[in-house]
Amino acid sequence: MFSFEFMRNAYVASTIIAIVCGFVGVFVVSRNMPFLTHTLSEIGFAGASFGMFIGITPLNGMLIFTVISSILVGKMGTKSSRRENSISAISGLFIGLGVLFLALSNKSASYATNILFGSVVGISQSDVNQMVILSVIVLLVLLVIYRNLKFDSFDPVGAKAQHVNSGLISIIFLVLLALSVSVAAQIVGALLIFILLTLPAASAKYFSHSVSKMIALAVVFGLIGVWLGLYLGYITNWPVSFFIATIECSIYFAALGFNRIMQN
Amino acid sequence: MSDLILETHDLWEEFSEKKILNNLSFKLKRGSFLSVVGENGVGKTTLVRIILGQLKPTHGTIKFFPNRKSIRIGYVPQFRNIDDEYPLSVKNFVALSFSGYKLPWLSRQERQQLKLVLQETDLEKIANEPLGRASGGEKQRAYLAQALAVRPDLLILDESTASLDPISKENLLRLVKKLNVDTGVTVLFVTHDIPLAKQFSDEYLLLQPNGYEVGPIDQLQVADYEGGQHV
Ligand SMILES: Nc1ncnc2c1ncn2[C@@H]1O[C@H](COP(=O)(O)OP(=O)(O)OP(=O)(O)O)[C@@H](O)[C@H]1O
Ligand SMILES: [Mg+2]
């Protein structure tokens, strides 16, 4: 399997993705942002088709769209009730735009399928390099803001009382989330990103009582999903995203079951 | 010739044409234990937010001694949203307080400080249990421990005992009083519980819709304050 360059690239890329998604996902879950993450991936879809339309790579198109919109959402939404609604509006707008750009760029339908559902075949060496650089940036920034982000995510009331700058932390985190979404979309596709960004972290929550352990477990759950998914995809020729989604969901339901048993 | 920690002068706050706090001027002595009482909506939390710097007073001034920068404030807010699925352990929740742009892991000094504060608040036994499954009293102690972890000069409790049974209330306040005496931390305790205030504090500040009163706690008349009768 590793004699194929695209498989080697796919393994490297998905390993990085699982690590970044584990880290970022723990905060997505504790800040209660799965919905926003899902929206960002739809925005990513619009960005990718925009990229094709103007002739840049889908990844760069995604980066432009998701980063800009994450900053907009951060500026707009301080009140969470209003945020949900503005997110829905933005989401609808961007899916529409994605469809438009796709039509305008005259690409075949399989191109759209790749963006939406991911593809392992198309990942080149230079894609991998760009993903590594972006991921390292995300992880480094996370380490710098780690203590404040942790406080603000796991106890916003206490953080505010102690003068943690929540506004700044939120915007930085949204931008990191946008970067992670764009990177993760390359393997699992825009529609299934939230699987890697929320399920491993949501499962990890039930097994550990510290943030660092949650991150470690979320990374492990993510890795199990992508490694096994790639392998199964390779031997069956079925879509990798299908396997990743199934594995992560199984882990999540097992975690819920485990939690139920522990409570009795 | 007492040593002050803060002083307000002619303070009030205007919320949509409503004046909260009436030209409030009061002094808070370093090391003292002050109870702030008054009916719902009279402006207790507003005063706390002004002290914390979360709110700018519409009029008047607030001064810290020697200055705001050198005063660390620990604050236990009136409302907190911790549900029963809350994952962090009591210890890790308390440790959130060590914030700032520093290395992700705790320094040795921070770990010692954490251990000490868990001892002081009697949380050692449940330190590794998830906070979500702690009792109401244990949760309040954890909130207190988080506020104390940074070794504050001023500790502000905003109705932190409101949801506790009488015994847990007294235990929590006894603990705060002990820290007040032992470490000299100044305490500002917002409460509706007059007997509790009388039992533990040195002074009171009674906020009223059109005025205020300050004095030694034994001069606080229950009749001054109707709110204390409500549950
Ligand atoms: N941000 C705000 N905007 C408008 N009005 C406000 C704001 N914050 C507080 N108020 C009003 O100021 C008044 C004082 O509120 P505050 O929270 O200080 O009361 P409190 O004394 O703490 O009451 P309680 O005992 O219920 O906690 C209330 O009438 C409240 O409605
Ligand atoms: Mg209040």
Coordinates of C-alpha atoms and ligand atoms in Angstrom, one line a residue:
Chain A
M1 CA 0.0 0.0 0.0
F2 CA 2.8 2.4 0.8
S3 CA 4.4 1.8 -2.5
F4 CA 2.0 4.3 -3.9
E5 CA 3.1 7.9 -3.5
F6 CA -0.5 9.1 -3.1
M7 CA -1.1 6.7 -0.2
R8 CA 2.1 7.9 1.5
N9 CA 0.9 11.4 1.1
A10 CA -2.5 10.6 2.3
Y11 CA -1.2 8.9 5.5
V12 CA 1.1 11.9 6.3
A13 CA -1.7 14.4 5.6
S14 CA -4.3 12.5 7.7
T15 CA -1.9 12.0 10.6
I16 CA -1.4 15.8 10.7
I17 CA -5.1 16.4 10.4
A18 CA -5.9 14.0 13.2
I19 CA -3.4 15.8 15.5
V20 CA -4.6 19.3 14.7
C21 CA -8.3 18.3 15.0
G22 CA -7.7 16.6 18.3
F23 CA -6.2 19.8 19.8
V24 CA -8.6 22.2 18.2
G25 CA -11.6 19.9 18.7
V26 CA -11.4 19.8 22.5
F27 CA -11.9 23.6 22.5
V28 CA -14.6 23.4 19.8
V29 CA -16.5 21.0 22.1
S30 CA -16.0 22.9 25.3
R31 CA -16.9 26.2 23.7
N32 CA -19.9 24.6 22.2
M33 CA -19.2 25.4 18.6
P34 CA -20.0 22.3 16.5
F35 CA -22.6 24.2 14.6
L36 CA -20.2 27.0 13.7
T37 CA -17.6 24.4 12.7
H38 CA -20.1 22.9 10.3
T39 CA -20.9 26.3 8.8
L40 CA -17.2 27.0 8.3
S41 CA -16.9 23.8 6.3
E42 CA -19.7 24.9 4.1
I43 CA -18.0 28.2 3.7
G44 CA -14.9 26.2 2.9
F45 CA -16.8 24.5 0.1
A46 CA -17.8 27.9 -1.4
G47 CA -14.1 29.0 -1.0
A48 CA -12.8 25.9 -2.8
S49 CA -15.2 26.3 -5.8
F50 CA -14.3 30.0 -5.8
G51 CA -10.7 29.0 -5.9
M52 CA -11.3 26.8 -9.0
F53 CA -13.3 29.6 -10.6
I54 CA -10.4 32.2 -10.3
G55 CA -7.7 29.5 -10.8
I56 CA -6.1 29.1 -7.4
T57 CA -6.0 25.8 -5.5
P58 CA -9.1 24.7 -3.6
L59 CA -7.1 24.8 -0.3
N60 CA -6.2 28.5 -0.9
G61 CA -9.7 29.4 -1.8
M62 CA -10.9 27.7 1.4
L63 CA -8.4 29.5 3.5
I64 CA -9.4 32.9 2.1
F65 CA -13.1 32.3 2.7
T66 CA -13.0 30.6 6.1
V67 CA -10.5 33.0 7.6
I68 CA -12.4 36.1 6.5
S69 CA -15.8 34.7 7.6
S70 CA -14.4 33.5 11.0
I71 CA -13.3 37.0 11.7
L72 CA -16.7 38.4 10.7
V73 CA -18.5 35.9 12.9
G74 CA -16.2 36.8 15.8
K75 CA -16.9 40.5 15.4
M76 CA -20.6 39.9 15.0
G77 CA -21.4 37.4 17.6
T78 CA -20.9 38.3 21.2
K79 CA -24.4 37.2 22.2
S80 CA -24.7 33.5 21.6
S81 CA -28.5 33.5 20.7
R82 CA -27.9 36.0 18.0
R83 CA -24.8 34.1 16.8
E84 CA -26.8 31.0 15.9
N85 CA -29.1 33.0 13.6
S86 CA -26.4 35.0 11.9
I87 CA -24.5 31.8 11.4
S88 CA -27.5 30.2 9.7
A89 CA -27.8 33.2 7.4
I90 CA -24.1 33.2 6.5
S91 CA -24.2 29.5 5.9
G92 CA -27.1 29.6 3.4
L93 CA -25.4 32.5 1.5
F94 CA -22.2 30.6 1.2
I95 CA -23.6 27.3 0.0
G96 CA -25.4 29.3 -2.7
L97 CA -22.2 31.0 -3.7
G98 CA -20.4 27.6 -3.7
V99 CA -22.9 26.2 -6.2
L100 CA -22.7 29.3 -8.3
F101 CA -18.9 29.3 -8.5
L102 CA -18.9 25.6 -9.3
A103 CA -21.3 26.2 -12.2
L104 CA -19.4 29.2 -13.5
S105 CA -16.1 27.4 -13.4
N106 CA -17.4 24.7 -15.7
K107 CA -15.8 21.8 -13.8
S108 CA -17.2 18.3 -13.8
A109 CA -19.4 17.1 -11.1
S110 CA -16.7 14.8 -9.8
Y111 CA -14.7 17.9 -8.8
A112 CA -17.6 19.0 -6.6
T113 CA -17.8 15.5 -5.1
N114 CA -14.1 15.7 -4.2
I115 CA -14.5 19.0 -2.4
L116 CA -17.6 17.9 -0.6
F117 CA -16.6 14.4 0.4
G118 CA -12.9 14.4 0.2
S119 CA -10.4 12.5 -1.8
V120 CA -7.1 10.8 -1.0
V121 CA -6.0 10.4 -4.5
G122 CA -5.6 14.0 -5.3
I123 CA -3.1 14.9 -2.6
S124 CA 0.3 16.0 -3.9
Q125 CA 3.6 16.5 -2.2
S126 CA 3.2 20.3 -2.3
D127 CA -0.3 20.0 -0.7
V128 CA 1.2 18.0 2.1
N129 CA 3.9 20.6 2.6
Q130 CA 1.4 23.4 2.8
M131 CA -0.8 21.4 5.3
V132 CA 2.2 20.7 7.5
I133 CA 3.1 24.4 7.6
L134 CA -0.4 25.5 8.4
S135 CA -0.8 22.8 11.1
V136 CA 2.5 23.8 12.8
I137 CA 1.3 27.4 12.8
V138 CA -2.0 26.4 14.4
L139 CA -0.3 24.2 17.0
L140 CA 2.2 26.9 17.9
V141 CA -0.4 29.6 18.4
L142 CA -2.5 27.2 20.4
L143 CA 0.5 26.6 22.8
V144 CA 1.0 30.4 23.2
I145 CA -2.7 31.1 24.1
Y146 CA -3.2 27.7 25.8
R147 CA -3.7 28.8 29.4
N148 CA -6.1 31.6 28.5
L149 CA -7.9 29.6 25.9
K150 CA -8.4 26.8 28.4
F151 CA -9.7 29.2 31.1
D152 CA -12.0 31.0 28.7
S153 CA -13.3 27.7 27.2
F154 CA -13.8 25.7 30.4
D155 CA -14.9 28.5 32.7
P156 CA -15.8 31.7 30.8
V157 CA -17.4 33.3 33.9
G158 CA -14.2 32.8 36.0
A159 CA -12.0 33.9 33.1
K160 CA -13.9 37.1 32.7
A161 CA -13.6 37.8 36.4
Q162 CA -9.9 37.4 36.2
H163 CA -9.4 39.7 33.2
V164 CA -8.7 37.1 30.6
N165 CA -9.3 39.0 27.3
S166 CA -12.1 36.8 26.0
G167 CA -12.8 38.8 22.9
L168 CA -9.2 38.5 21.7
I169 CA -9.0 34.8 22.6
S170 CA -12.3 34.1 20.7
I171 CA -11.1 35.7 17.5
I172 CA -7.7 34.0 17.6
F173 CA -9.4 30.7 18.2
L174 CA -11.9 31.2 15.3
V175 CA -9.1 31.9 12.9
L176 CA -7.3 28.8 14.1
L177 CA -10.5 26.9 13.6
A178 CA -10.8 28.2 10.1
L179 CA -7.3 27.1 9.3
S180 CA -8.0 23.6 10.7
V181 CA -11.2 23.3 8.7
S182 CA -9.4 24.1 5.5
V183 CA -6.7 21.6 6.2
A184 CA -9.0 18.8 7.3
A185 CA -11.3 19.3 4.3
Q186 CA -8.5 18.0 2.1
I187 CA -9.0 14.4 3.3
V188 CA -12.5 14.0 4.7
G189 CA -14.2 16.7 2.5
A190 CA -16.1 19.8 3.5
L191 CA -19.2 17.9 4.6
L192 CA -17.5 15.6 7.0
I193 CA -15.0 17.9 8.7
F194 CA -17.0 18.3 11.8
I195 CA -16.7 14.6 12.2
L196 CA -13.0 14.9 12.9
L197 CA -13.3 18.3 14.7
T198 CA -16.0 17.3 17.1
L199 CA -16.5 13.6 17.6
P200 CA -13.0 12.5 18.8
A201 CA -13.0 15.4 21.3
A202 CA -16.6 14.8 22.4
S203 CA -15.7 11.1 23.0
A204 CA -12.6 12.0 24.9
K205 CA -14.6 14.2 27.3
Y206 CA -16.1 11.0 28.9
F207 CA -12.7 9.4 29.7
S208 CA -10.7 12.1 31.2
H209 CA -10.8 15.0 33.7
S210 CA -8.0 17.1 32.5
V211 CA -7.7 19.1 29.3
S212 CA -4.3 17.7 28.3
K213 CA -5.6 14.1 28.6
M214 CA -8.6 15.1 26.6
I215 CA -6.4 16.4 23.9
A216 CA -4.2 13.3 23.9
L217 CA -7.2 11.0 23.7
A218 CA -8.9 13.1 21.0
V219 CA -5.8 12.8 18.9
V220 CA -5.7 9.0 19.5
F221 CA -9.4 8.6 18.5
G222 CA -8.8 10.8 15.4
L223 CA -5.7 8.7 14.4
I224 CA -7.6 5.4 14.8
G225 CA -10.3 6.8 12.5
V226 CA -8.1 8.1 9.7
W227 CA -5.5 5.3 9.7
L228 CA -8.0 2.6 9.8
G229 CA -10.2 4.4 7.4
L230 CA -7.4 4.9 4.8
Y231 CA -6.5 1.2 5.1
L232 CA -10.1 0.0 4.7
G233 CA -10.6 2.4 1.8
Y234 CA -7.5 1.1 0.1
I235 CA -8.5 -2.6 0.3
T236 CA -12.2 -2.1 -0.4
N237 CA -12.1 0.8 -2.8
W238 CA -15.0 2.4 -0.9
P239 CA -14.8 6.1 0.0
V240 CA -12.4 6.8 2.9
S241 CA -14.7 9.4 4.4
F242 CA -17.4 6.7 4.8
F243 CA -15.0 4.6 7.0
I244 CA -13.7 7.6 9.0
A245 CA -17.3 8.7 9.7
T246 CA -18.4 5.3 10.7
I247 CA -15.3 4.7 13.0
E248 CA -15.6 8.0 14.7
C249 CA -19.3 7.6 15.3
S250 CA -18.8 4.1 16.7
I251 CA -16.2 5.5 19.1
Y252 CA -18.5 8.3 20.1
F253 CA -21.5 5.9 20.8
A254 CA -19.2 3.6 22.7
A255 CA -18.1 6.5 24.8
L256 CA -21.7 7.4 25.6
G257 CA -22.3 3.8 26.5
F258 CA -19.3 3.7 28.7
N259 CA -20.4 6.9 30.4
R260 CA -23.9 5.4 31.1
I261 CA -22.3 2.3 32.6
M262 CA -20.0 4.3 34.8
Q263 CA -22.8 6.4 36.1
N264 CA -24.8 3.4 37.3
Chain B
M1 CA -4.8 55.6 61.1
S2 CA -5.9 52.5 59.3
D3 CA -4.5 51.2 56.1
L4 CA -7.0 51.3 53.3
I5 CA -7.2 49.0 50.3
L6 CA -9.8 51.0 48.4
E7 CA -12.0 54.0 48.6
T8 CA -14.8 55.3 46.5
H9 CA -15.9 58.9 46.2
D10 CA -19.4 60.1 45.1
L11 CA -20.0 57.0 43.0
W12 CA -23.1 56.3 40.9
E13 CA -24.0 54.4 37.8
E14 CA -26.7 55.3 35.3
F15 CA -28.5 52.5 33.5
S16 CA -31.1 53.8 31.0
E17 CA -32.1 56.8 33.1
K18 CA -32.1 54.8 36.3
K19 CA -29.6 55.9 38.9
I20 CA -28.0 52.9 40.7
L21 CA -25.9 53.6 43.9
N22 CA -26.4 56.9 45.5
N23 CA -23.3 59.1 45.5
L24 CA -21.6 56.2 47.3
S25 CA -18.5 57.1 49.3
F26 CA -17.0 54.4 51.4
K27 CA -13.6 53.2 52.6
L28 CA -12.5 49.6 52.7
K29 CA -9.8 48.8 55.3
R30 CA -7.1 46.3 54.4
G31 CA -7.7 43.0 56.2
S32 CA -11.3 43.8 57.1
F33 CA -14.4 41.7 56.4
L34 CA -17.2 43.8 54.9
S35 CA -20.7 42.6 54.3
V36 CA -22.6 44.4 51.5
V37 CA -26.3 44.0 52.0
G38 CA -29.4 45.5 50.3
E39 CA -32.5 44.4 48.4
N40 CA -32.5 42.8 45.0
G41 CA -31.6 45.2 42.2
V42 CA -30.2 47.9 44.5
G43 CA -26.8 47.7 42.9
K44 CA -24.6 45.3 44.9
T45 CA -23.4 43.4 41.8
T46 CA -23.0 46.8 40.0
L47 CA -20.6 47.9 42.8
V48 CA -18.7 44.7 42.5
R49 CA -18.3 45.2 38.7
I50 CA -17.1 48.7 39.2
I51 CA -14.5 47.5 41.7
L52 CA -13.4 44.7 39.3
G53 CA -13.0 47.3 36.5
Q54 CA -15.6 45.6 34.3
L55 CA -17.8 48.7 34.5
K56 CA -16.9 52.4 34.4
P57 CA -18.8 54.5 36.9
T58 CA -21.0 57.2 35.3
H59 CA -19.9 59.5 38.0
G60 CA -17.4 59.5 40.9
T61 CA -14.1 57.8 41.4
I62 CA -12.6 54.7 42.9
K63 CA -9.1 54.6 44.2
F64 CA -6.9 51.6 45.2
F65 CA -4.0 51.7 47.6
P66 CA -1.2 51.8 46.7
N67 CA -2.6 51.4 43.2
R68 CA -4.9 49.1 41.2
K69 CA -2.0 47.2 39.6
S70 CA -0.6 46.0 42.9
I71 CA -4.0 44.7 44.1
R72 CA -4.9 41.2 43.1
I73 CA -8.6 40.5 43.3
G74 CA -10.2 37.1 43.6
Y75 CA -13.8 37.0 42.7
V76 CA -16.5 34.4 43.2
P77 CA -19.3 35.5 40.8
Q78 CA -23.0 35.3 41.6
F79 CA -23.8 32.9 38.7
R80 CA -21.8 30.1 37.2
N81 CA -22.8 27.5 34.6
I82 CA -21.4 24.2 35.6
D83 CA -23.6 21.3 34.5
D84 CA -23.4 17.6 35.7
E85 CA -21.5 16.6 32.6
Y86 CA -18.8 19.1 33.3
P87 CA -15.6 17.1 32.6
L88 CA -12.8 18.8 34.5
S89 CA -11.7 17.5 37.9
V90 CA -12.0 19.9 40.9
K91 CA -8.2 20.3 40.9
N92 CA -8.0 21.1 37.2
F93 CA -10.9 23.5 37.6
V94 CA -9.1 25.4 40.4
A95 CA -5.9 25.4 38.3
L96 CA -7.6 27.3 35.5
S97 CA -6.9 30.4 37.5
F98 CA -3.2 30.2 36.6
S99 CA -3.8 32.0 33.3
G100 CA -1.7 34.3 31.2
Y101 CA 0.6 33.8 28.2
K102 CA 2.9 31.2 29.9
L103 CA 4.0 27.7 29.3
P104 CA 1.1 25.2 29.0
W105 CA 2.1 23.2 32.1
L106 CA 2.2 24.5 35.6
S107 CA 5.4 25.6 37.2
R108 CA 6.6 23.9 40.5
Q109 CA 5.6 27.0 42.4
E110 CA 2.1 27.0 40.9
R111 CA 1.7 23.3 41.7
Q112 CA 2.6 24.0 45.3
Q113 CA 0.2 26.9 45.5
L114 CA -2.5 24.7 44.0
K115 CA -1.9 22.0 46.6
L116 CA -2.0 24.5 49.4
V117 CA -5.3 26.1 48.3
L118 CA -6.9 22.7 47.9
Q119 CA -5.9 22.0 51.5
E120 CA -7.2 25.3 52.8
T121 CA -10.5 24.8 51.2
D122 CA -10.7 21.2 52.3
L123 CA -11.0 19.8 48.7
E124 CA -8.0 17.4 48.8
K125 CA -10.3 14.4 49.1
I126 CA -12.3 15.2 46.0
A127 CA -9.5 16.9 44.1
N128 CA -9.5 14.3 41.3
E129 CA -13.3 13.9 41.1
P130 CA -15.2 15.6 38.2
L131 CA -16.6 19.0 39.3
G132 CA -19.8 18.3 37.6
R133 CA -20.7 15.6 40.1
A134 CA -19.7 17.5 43.2
S135 CA -22.3 18.7 45.6
G136 CA -23.5 22.4 45.7
G137 CA -21.3 23.1 48.8
E138 CA -18.3 21.4 47.2
K139 CA -18.8 23.4 44.0
Q140 CA -18.9 26.7 46.0
R141 CA -15.7 25.7 47.7
A142 CA -14.1 24.9 44.4
Y143 CA -15.1 28.4 43.1
L144 CA -13.7 29.9 46.2
A145 CA -10.5 27.9 45.8
Q146 CA -10.1 29.1 42.2
A147 CA -10.5 32.7 43.3
L148 CA -7.9 32.1 46.1
A149 CA -5.4 30.3 44.0
V150 CA -3.9 33.6 42.7
R151 CA -3.4 34.7 46.4
P152 CA -5.6 37.7 46.2
D153 CA -5.4 40.8 48.4
L154 CA -9.1 41.3 48.1
L155 CA -11.6 38.5 47.9
I156 CA -15.1 39.3 46.6
L157 CA -17.9 36.9 47.2
D158 CA -21.2 37.7 45.4
E159 CA -23.9 35.8 47.2
S160 CA -21.8 32.7 47.1
T161 CA -23.7 31.1 49.9
A162 CA -27.2 31.7 48.5
S163 CA -27.9 28.2 47.4
L164 CA -26.4 26.4 50.3
D165 CA -28.0 24.8 53.4
P166 CA -27.4 26.6 56.7
I167 CA -24.6 24.3 57.8
S168 CA -22.6 24.5 54.5
K169 CA -23.1 28.2 54.6
E170 CA -21.6 28.5 57.9
N171 CA -18.7 26.1 57.0
L172 CA -17.9 28.2 54.0
L173 CA -17.9 31.4 55.8
R174 CA -15.9 30.0 58.7
L175 CA -13.3 29.1 56.1
V176 CA -13.3 32.5 54.6
K177 CA -13.1 34.1 58.0
K178 CA -10.1 31.9 58.9
L179 CA -8.3 33.0 55.8
N180 CA -9.2 36.5 56.5
V181 CA -7.6 36.3 60.0
D182 CA -4.7 34.1 59.0
T183 CA -3.6 35.6 55.7
G184 CA -5.0 39.1 56.1
V185 CA -7.0 38.9 52.9
T186 CA -9.6 41.6 52.7
V187 CA -13.1 40.2 52.2
L188 CA -16.1 41.9 50.5
F189 CA -19.1 39.6 51.1
V190 CA -22.4 40.4 49.2
T191 CA -25.2 38.6 51.0
H192 CA -28.9 38.6 51.9
D193 CA -28.3 36.7 55.0
I194 CA -28.1 39.2 57.9
P195 CA -27.4 36.7 60.7
L196 CA -24.6 35.2 58.7
A197 CA -23.2 38.7 58.1
K198 CA -23.5 39.5 61.7
Q199 CA -21.7 36.4 62.7
F200 CA -18.6 36.8 60.5
S201 CA -18.1 40.4 59.3
D202 CA -16.6 43.4 61.0
E203 CA -18.5 46.1 59.0
Y204 CA -21.5 46.5 56.8
L205 CA -22.4 48.5 53.8
L206 CA -26.2 48.7 53.4
L207 CA -27.3 49.9 50.0
Q208 CA -30.8 51.3 49.8
P209 CA -32.9 52.6 46.9
N210 CA -32.2 56.2 47.9
G211 CA -29.2 56.2 50.1
Y212 CA -26.7 54.0 51.9
E213 CA -25.4 53.3 55.4
V214 CA -22.0 52.1 56.6
G215 CA -20.9 51.1 60.1
P216 CA -19.6 48.4 62.4
I217 CA -21.7 45.2 61.9
D218 CA -23.3 45.2 65.4
Q219 CA -25.0 48.4 64.5
L220 CA -26.8 46.9 61.5
Q221 CA -30.5 46.7 62.4
V222 CA -32.5 43.9 60.8
A223 CA -35.4 46.4 60.5
D224 CA -33.3 48.5 58.2
Y225 CA -33.3 45.8 55.8
E226 CA -36.5 44.1 54.6
G227 CA -34.8 41.9 52.0
G228 CA -33.3 39.7 54.7
Q229 CA -36.7 38.3 55.4
H230 CA -37.3 36.9 52.0
V231 CA -36.2 33.4 51.2
Ligands
LIG1 N1 -25.9 46.2 32.0 C1 -27.0 46.7 32.5 N2 -27.9 47.4 31.8 C2 -29.0 47.9 32.3 N3 -29.4 47.8 33.5 C3 -28.6 47.1 34.4 C4 -27.4 46.5 33.9 N4 -26.8 45.9 34.9 C5 -27.6 46.1 36.0 N5 -28.7 46.8 35.7 C6 -29.7 47.2 36.6 O1 -29.2 47.8 37.7 C7 -29.9 47.4 38.9 C8 -28.9 46.9 39.9 O2 -28.4 45.6 39.5 P1 -27.5 44.7 40.4 O3 -27.2 43.5 39.6 O4 -26.3 45.5 40.8 O5 -28.4 44.4 41.6 P2 -28.0 43.5 42.9 O6 -28.1 44.4 44.1 O7 -26.8 42.8 42.7 O8 -29.3 42.6 42.9 P3 -29.4 41.0 43.4 O9 -29.6 41.0 44.8 O10 -30.7 40.6 42.7 O11 -28.2 40.3 42.9 C9 -30.9 46.5 38.4 O12 -32.2 47.2 38.4 C10 -30.5 46.0 37.1 O13 -31.7 45.8 36.3
MG2 MG -26.3 40.7 42.4

